[in-house]
Short mmCIF file of C-alpha atoms in Angstrom, two decimals:
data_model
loop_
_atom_site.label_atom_id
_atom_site.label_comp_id
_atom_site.label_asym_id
_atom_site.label_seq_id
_atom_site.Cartn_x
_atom_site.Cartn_y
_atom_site.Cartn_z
CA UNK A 1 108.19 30.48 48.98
CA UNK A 2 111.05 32.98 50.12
CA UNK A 3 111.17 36.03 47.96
CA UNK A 4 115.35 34.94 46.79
CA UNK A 5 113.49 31.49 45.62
CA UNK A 6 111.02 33.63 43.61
CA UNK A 7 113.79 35.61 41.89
CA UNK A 8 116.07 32.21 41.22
CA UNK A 9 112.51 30.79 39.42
CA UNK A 10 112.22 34.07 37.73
CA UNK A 11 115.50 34.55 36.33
CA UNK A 12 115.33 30.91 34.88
CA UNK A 13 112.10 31.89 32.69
CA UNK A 14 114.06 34.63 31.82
CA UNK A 15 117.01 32.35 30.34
CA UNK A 16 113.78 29.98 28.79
CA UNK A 17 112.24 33.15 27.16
CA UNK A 18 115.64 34.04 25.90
CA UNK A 19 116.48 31.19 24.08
CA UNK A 20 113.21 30.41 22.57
CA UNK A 21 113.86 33.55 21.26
CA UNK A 22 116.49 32.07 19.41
CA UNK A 23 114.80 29.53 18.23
CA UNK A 24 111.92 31.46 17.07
CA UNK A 25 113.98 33.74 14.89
CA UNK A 26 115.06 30.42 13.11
CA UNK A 27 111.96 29.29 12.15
CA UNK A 28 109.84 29.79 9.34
CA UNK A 29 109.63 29.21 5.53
CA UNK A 30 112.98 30.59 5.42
CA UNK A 31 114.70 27.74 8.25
CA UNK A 32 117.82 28.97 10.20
CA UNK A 33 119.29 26.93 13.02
CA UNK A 34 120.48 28.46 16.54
CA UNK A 35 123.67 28.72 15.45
CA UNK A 36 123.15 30.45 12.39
CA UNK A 37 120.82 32.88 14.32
CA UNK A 38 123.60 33.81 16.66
CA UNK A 39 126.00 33.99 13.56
CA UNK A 40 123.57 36.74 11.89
CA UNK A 41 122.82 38.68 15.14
CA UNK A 42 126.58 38.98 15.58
CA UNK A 43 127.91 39.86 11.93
CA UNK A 44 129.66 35.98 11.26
CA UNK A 45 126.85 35.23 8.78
CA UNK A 46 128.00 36.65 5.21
CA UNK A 47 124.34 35.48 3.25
CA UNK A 48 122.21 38.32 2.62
CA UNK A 49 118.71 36.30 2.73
CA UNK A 50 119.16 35.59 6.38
CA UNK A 51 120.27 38.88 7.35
CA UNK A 52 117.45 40.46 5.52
CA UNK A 53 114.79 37.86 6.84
CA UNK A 54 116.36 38.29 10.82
CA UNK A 55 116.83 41.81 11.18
CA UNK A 56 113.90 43.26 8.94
CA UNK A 57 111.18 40.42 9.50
CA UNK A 58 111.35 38.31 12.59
CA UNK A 59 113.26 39.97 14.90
CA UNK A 60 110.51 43.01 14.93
CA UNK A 61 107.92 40.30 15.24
CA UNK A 62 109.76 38.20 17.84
CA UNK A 63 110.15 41.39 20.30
CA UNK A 64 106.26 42.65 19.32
CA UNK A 65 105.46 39.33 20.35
CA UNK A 66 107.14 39.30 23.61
CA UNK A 67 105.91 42.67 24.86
CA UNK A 68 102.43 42.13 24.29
CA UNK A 69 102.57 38.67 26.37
CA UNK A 70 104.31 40.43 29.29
CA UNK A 71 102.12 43.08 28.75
CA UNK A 72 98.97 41.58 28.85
CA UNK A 73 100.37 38.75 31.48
CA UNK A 74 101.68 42.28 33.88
CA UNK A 75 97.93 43.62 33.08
CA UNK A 76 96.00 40.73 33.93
CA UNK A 77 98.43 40.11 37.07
CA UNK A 78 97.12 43.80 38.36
CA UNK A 79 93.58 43.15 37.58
CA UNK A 80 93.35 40.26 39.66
CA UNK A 81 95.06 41.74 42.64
CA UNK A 82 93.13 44.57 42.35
CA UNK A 83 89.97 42.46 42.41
CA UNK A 84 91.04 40.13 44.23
CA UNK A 85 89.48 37.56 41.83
CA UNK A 86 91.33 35.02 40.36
CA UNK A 87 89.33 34.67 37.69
CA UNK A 88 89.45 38.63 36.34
CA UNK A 89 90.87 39.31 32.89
CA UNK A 90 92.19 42.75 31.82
CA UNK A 91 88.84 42.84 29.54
CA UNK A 92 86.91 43.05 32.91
CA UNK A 93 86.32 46.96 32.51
CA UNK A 94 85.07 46.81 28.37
CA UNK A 95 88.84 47.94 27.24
CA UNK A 96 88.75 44.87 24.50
CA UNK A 97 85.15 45.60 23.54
CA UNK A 98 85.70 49.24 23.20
CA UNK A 99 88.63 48.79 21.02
CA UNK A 100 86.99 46.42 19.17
CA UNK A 101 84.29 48.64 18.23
CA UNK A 102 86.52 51.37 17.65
CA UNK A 103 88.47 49.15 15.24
CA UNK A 104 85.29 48.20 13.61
CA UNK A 105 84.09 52.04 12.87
CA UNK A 106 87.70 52.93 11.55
CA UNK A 107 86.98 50.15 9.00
CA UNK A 108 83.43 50.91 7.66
CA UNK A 109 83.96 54.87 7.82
CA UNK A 110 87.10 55.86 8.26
CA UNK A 111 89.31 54.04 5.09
CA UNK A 112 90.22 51.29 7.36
CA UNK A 113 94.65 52.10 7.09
CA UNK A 114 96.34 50.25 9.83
CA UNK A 115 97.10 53.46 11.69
CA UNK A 116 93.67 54.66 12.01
CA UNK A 117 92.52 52.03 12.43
CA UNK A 118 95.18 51.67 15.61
CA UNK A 119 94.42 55.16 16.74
CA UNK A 120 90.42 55.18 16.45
CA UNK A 121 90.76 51.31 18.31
CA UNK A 122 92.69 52.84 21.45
CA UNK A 123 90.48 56.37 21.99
CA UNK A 124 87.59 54.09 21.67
CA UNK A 125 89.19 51.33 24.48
CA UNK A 126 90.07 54.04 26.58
CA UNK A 127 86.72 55.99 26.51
CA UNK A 128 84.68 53.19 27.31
CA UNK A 129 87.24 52.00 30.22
CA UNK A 130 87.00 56.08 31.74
CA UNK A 131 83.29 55.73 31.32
CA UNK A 132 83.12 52.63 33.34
CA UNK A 133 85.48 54.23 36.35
CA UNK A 134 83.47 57.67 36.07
CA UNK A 135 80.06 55.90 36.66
CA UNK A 136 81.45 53.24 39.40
CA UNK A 137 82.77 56.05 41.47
CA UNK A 138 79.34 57.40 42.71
CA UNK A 139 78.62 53.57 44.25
CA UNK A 140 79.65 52.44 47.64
CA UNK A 141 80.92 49.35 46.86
CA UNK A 142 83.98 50.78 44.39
CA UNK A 143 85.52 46.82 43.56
CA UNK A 144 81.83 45.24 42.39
CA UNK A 145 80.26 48.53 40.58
CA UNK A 146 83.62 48.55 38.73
CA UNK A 147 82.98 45.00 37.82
CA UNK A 148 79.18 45.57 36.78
CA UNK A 149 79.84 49.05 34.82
CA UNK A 150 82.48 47.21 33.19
CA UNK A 151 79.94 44.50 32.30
CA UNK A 152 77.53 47.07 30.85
CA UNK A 153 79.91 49.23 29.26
CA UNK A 154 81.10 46.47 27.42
CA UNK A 155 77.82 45.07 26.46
CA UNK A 156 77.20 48.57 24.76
CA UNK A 157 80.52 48.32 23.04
CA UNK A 158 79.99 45.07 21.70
CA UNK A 159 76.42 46.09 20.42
CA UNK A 160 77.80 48.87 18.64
CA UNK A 161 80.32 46.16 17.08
CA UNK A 162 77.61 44.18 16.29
CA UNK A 163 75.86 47.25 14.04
CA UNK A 164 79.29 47.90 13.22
CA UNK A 165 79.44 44.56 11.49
CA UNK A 166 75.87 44.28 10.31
CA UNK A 167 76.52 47.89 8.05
CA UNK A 168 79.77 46.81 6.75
CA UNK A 169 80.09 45.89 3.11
CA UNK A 170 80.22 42.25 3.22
CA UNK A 171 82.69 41.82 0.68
CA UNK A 172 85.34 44.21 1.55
CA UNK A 173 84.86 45.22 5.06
CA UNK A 174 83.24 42.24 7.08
CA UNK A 175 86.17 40.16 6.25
CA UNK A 176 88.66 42.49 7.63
CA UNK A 177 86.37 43.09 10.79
CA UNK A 178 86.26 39.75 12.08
CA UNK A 179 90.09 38.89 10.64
CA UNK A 180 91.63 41.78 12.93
CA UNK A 181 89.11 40.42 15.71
CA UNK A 182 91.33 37.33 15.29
CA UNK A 183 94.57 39.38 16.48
CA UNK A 184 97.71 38.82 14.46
CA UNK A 185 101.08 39.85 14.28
CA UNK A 186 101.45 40.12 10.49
CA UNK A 187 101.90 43.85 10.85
CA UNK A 188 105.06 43.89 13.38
CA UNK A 189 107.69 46.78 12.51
CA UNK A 190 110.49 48.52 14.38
CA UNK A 191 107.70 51.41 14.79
CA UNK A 192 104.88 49.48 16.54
CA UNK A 193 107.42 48.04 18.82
CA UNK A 194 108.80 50.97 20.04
CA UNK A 195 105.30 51.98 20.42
CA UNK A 196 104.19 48.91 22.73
CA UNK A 197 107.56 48.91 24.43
CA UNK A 198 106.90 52.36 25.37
CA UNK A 199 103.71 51.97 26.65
CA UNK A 200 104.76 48.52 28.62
CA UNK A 201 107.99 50.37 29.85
CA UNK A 202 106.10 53.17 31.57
CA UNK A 203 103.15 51.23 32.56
CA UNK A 204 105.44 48.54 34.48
CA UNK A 205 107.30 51.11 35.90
CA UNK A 206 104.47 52.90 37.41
CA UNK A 207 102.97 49.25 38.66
CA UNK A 208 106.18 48.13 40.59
CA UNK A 209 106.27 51.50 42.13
CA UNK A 210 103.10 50.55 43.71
CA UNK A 211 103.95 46.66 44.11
CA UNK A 212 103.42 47.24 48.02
CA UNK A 213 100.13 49.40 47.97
CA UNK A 214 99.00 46.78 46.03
CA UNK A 215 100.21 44.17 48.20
CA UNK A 216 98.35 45.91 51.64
CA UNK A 217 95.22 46.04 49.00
CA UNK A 218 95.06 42.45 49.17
CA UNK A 219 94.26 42.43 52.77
CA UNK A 220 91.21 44.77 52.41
CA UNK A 221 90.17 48.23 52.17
CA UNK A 222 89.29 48.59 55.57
CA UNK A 223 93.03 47.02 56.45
CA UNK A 224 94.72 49.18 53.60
CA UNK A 225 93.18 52.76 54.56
CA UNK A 226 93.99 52.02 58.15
CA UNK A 227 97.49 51.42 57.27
CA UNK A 228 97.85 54.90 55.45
CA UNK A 229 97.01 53.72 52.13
CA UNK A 230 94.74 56.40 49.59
CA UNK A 231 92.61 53.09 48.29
CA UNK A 232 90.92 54.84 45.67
CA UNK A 233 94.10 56.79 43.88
CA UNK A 234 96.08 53.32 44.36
CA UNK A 235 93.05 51.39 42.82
CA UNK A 236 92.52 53.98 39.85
CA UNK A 237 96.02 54.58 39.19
CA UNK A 238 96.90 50.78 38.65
CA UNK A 239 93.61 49.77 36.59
CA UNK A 240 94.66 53.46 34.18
CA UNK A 241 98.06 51.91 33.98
CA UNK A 242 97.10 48.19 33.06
CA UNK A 243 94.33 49.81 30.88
CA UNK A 244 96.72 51.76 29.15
CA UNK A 245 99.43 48.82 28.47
CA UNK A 246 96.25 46.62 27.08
CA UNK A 247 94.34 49.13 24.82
CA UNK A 248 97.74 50.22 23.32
CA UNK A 249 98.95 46.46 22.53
CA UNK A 250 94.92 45.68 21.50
CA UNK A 251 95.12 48.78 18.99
CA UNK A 252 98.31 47.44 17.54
CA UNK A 253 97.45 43.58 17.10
CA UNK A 254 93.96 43.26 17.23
CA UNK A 255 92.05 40.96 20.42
CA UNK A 256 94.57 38.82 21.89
CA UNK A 257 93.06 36.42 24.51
CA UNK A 258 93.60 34.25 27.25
CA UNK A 259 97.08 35.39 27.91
CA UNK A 260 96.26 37.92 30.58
CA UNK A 261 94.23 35.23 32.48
CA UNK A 262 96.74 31.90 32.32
CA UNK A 263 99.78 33.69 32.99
CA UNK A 264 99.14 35.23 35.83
CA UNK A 265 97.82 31.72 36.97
CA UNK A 266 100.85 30.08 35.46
CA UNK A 267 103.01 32.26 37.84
CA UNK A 268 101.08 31.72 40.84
CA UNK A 269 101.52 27.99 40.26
CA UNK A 270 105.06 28.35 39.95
CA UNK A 271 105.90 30.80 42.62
CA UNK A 272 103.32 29.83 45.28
CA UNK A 273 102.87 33.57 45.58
CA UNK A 274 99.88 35.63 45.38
CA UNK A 275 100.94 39.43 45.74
CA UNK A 276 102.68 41.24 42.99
CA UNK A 277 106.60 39.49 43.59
CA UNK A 278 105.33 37.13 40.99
CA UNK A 279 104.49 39.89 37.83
CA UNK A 280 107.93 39.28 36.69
CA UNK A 281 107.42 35.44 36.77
CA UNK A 282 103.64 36.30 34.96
CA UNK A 283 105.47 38.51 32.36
CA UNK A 284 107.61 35.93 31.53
CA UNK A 285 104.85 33.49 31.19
CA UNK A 286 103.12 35.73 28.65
CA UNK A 287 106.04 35.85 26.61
CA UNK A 288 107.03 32.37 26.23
CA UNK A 289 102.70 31.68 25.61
CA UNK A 290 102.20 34.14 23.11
CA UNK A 291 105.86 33.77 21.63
CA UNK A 292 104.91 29.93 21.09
CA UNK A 293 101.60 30.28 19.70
CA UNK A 294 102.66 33.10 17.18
CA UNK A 295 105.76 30.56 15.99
CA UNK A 296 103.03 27.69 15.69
CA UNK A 297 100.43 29.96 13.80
CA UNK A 298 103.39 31.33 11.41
CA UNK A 299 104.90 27.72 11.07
CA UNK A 300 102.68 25.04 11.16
CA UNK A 301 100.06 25.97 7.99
CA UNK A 302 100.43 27.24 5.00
CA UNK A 303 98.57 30.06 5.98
CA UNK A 304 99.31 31.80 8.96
CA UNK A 305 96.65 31.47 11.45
CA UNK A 306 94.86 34.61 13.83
CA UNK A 307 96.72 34.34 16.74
CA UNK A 308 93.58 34.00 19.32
CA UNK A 309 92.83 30.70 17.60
CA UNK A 310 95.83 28.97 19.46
CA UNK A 311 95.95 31.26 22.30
CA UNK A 312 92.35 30.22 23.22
CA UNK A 313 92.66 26.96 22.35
CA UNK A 314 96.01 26.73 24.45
CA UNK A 315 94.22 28.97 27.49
CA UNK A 316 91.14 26.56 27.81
CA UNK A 317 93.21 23.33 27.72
CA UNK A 318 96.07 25.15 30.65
CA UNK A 319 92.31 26.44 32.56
CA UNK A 320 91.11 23.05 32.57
CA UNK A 321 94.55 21.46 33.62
CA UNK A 322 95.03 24.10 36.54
CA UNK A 323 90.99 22.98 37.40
CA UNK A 324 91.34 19.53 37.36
CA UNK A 325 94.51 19.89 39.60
CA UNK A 326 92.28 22.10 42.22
CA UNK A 327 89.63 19.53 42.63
CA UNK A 328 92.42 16.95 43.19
CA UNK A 329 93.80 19.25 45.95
CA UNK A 330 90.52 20.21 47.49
CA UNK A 331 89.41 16.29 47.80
CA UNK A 332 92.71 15.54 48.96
CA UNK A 333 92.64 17.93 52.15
#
């Protein structure tokens, strides 16, 4: 597919995202349609409630929800680029296990408030993922020790979760463990989305400034050094950027999965592309995902469900779909 084709597919997820937006920020126990939305985005609507319950409740949640799908979707994009592996998730190098740990120690020692709890999740996601690229740099083959460090680093990480868990106090701090394990965006504000869209914002800009290093990556190291590309500085530098966009939305919402796995998937399917001219299409992806499960886990029960409850079940039902439609393909040719 021509790269004008891509952008024409692209912009129309970006007019679907937008007005499931819309929708979104009418749903909930307190129901607004779409044109009562627009009413109170644009001043028309005189009624306090839905003022108050757009601007201070949803529409912070809405656009927390949308950066950490394009986020994770742009992350998961790199990853498998990077590796080449199609099956590679942004938790390939222990980032999610590391955080998760680090959440997990905050909790038991360290009072457990949401903003240590952020912090001590993020330095924790980010040492194990340096760890794992210090150690893989003495091997030979740089792509598969990355992989197996990563494997082992996050073993160790989820060990140390696992004693994390086993000393908490089973009454007060077990149940938060395992609920902010869950993921949720129950603790969206204006100041935690500045902070993801921050850390997306720079993070994207820095990975479409190498969209064509990465793109001469594809075709081997061998093929990318001999074309005057530093393969280890473009390699590093894009896995510390996707690192970086994952650890700070994992710090802020707790373990969010499958989204930087389908998307990216998602995208290819709908593009026919395979290099990076398809992370915008991926990003959108994310967002309309993640957007839709977090409406469904805020809407549909009376309690509002951890979000990786419908993103997994949503991933493995899309993973088996895309399968399914593989085999039919490969017995077909």
């Amino acid at each position: 597919m021509s790269l004008q084709k891509v952008k024409v597919k692209t912009a129309v997820l970006v007019v679907m995202l937008l007005g499931l937006s819309i929708v979104c920020l009418g749903l909930g126990r307190y129901n607004l349609s779409p044109i009562e939305v627009l009413k109170t985005l644009i001043g028309l609507e005189p009624e306090k409630m839905a003022h108050t319950v757009v601007f201070g409740m949803r529409i912070p949640r809405i656009l927390l929800v949308i950066l950490s799908g394009c986020g994770l979707a742009l992350s998961g994009h790199v990853y498998q680029v990077v590796f080449r592996n199609p099956l590679v998730s942004p938790d390939i190098l222990g980032v999610g296990s590391g955080c998760s740990f680090g959440a997990a120690f905050a909790m038991v020692f360290l009072g457990g408030s949401f903003y240590i709890v952020g912090t001590t999740a993020f330095i924790c996601g980010i040492l194990v993922v340096t760890l794992t690229l210090t150690l893989a740099r003495r091997s030979t083959h740089k792509t598969l020790s990355l992989v197996l460090w990563g494997i082992v680093m996050s073993s160790i990480a989820s060990s140390g979760l696992m004693l994390m868990k086993y000393s908490a106090d089973p009454t007060k701090h077990l149940p938060s463990i395992e609920f902010w394990l869950m993921g949720g965006f129950y603790n969206a504000n204006y100041n935690t989305v500045v902070l993801v869209g921050l850390c997306v914002a720079v993070g994207m800009i820095i990975l479409f400034s190498l969209r064509w290093k990465l793109k001469v990556l594809m075709l081997g190291d061998e093929q990318a050094q001999a074309l005057g590309v530093s393969v280890k500085k473009v390699r590093l530098l894009a896995l510390g950027m996707a690192t970086l966009i994952v650890a700070t939305i994992i710090s802020v919402v707790g373990l969010v999965s499958w989204i930087g796995l389908i998307a990216p998937h998602l995208a290819k399917l709908y593009t026919k592309r395979e290099d990076l001219s398809c992370a915008c299409a991926s990003m959108c992806f994310g967002g309309i995902l993640l957007l839709g499960a977090d409406t469904c886990a805020r809407t549909l029960f009376p309690a509002e469900l951890p979000i990786s409850i419908l993103t997994s079940f949503m991933g493995a039902i899309m993973l088996a779909v895309i399968l399914i439609q593989s085999t039919k393909v490969s017995l077909h040719n």
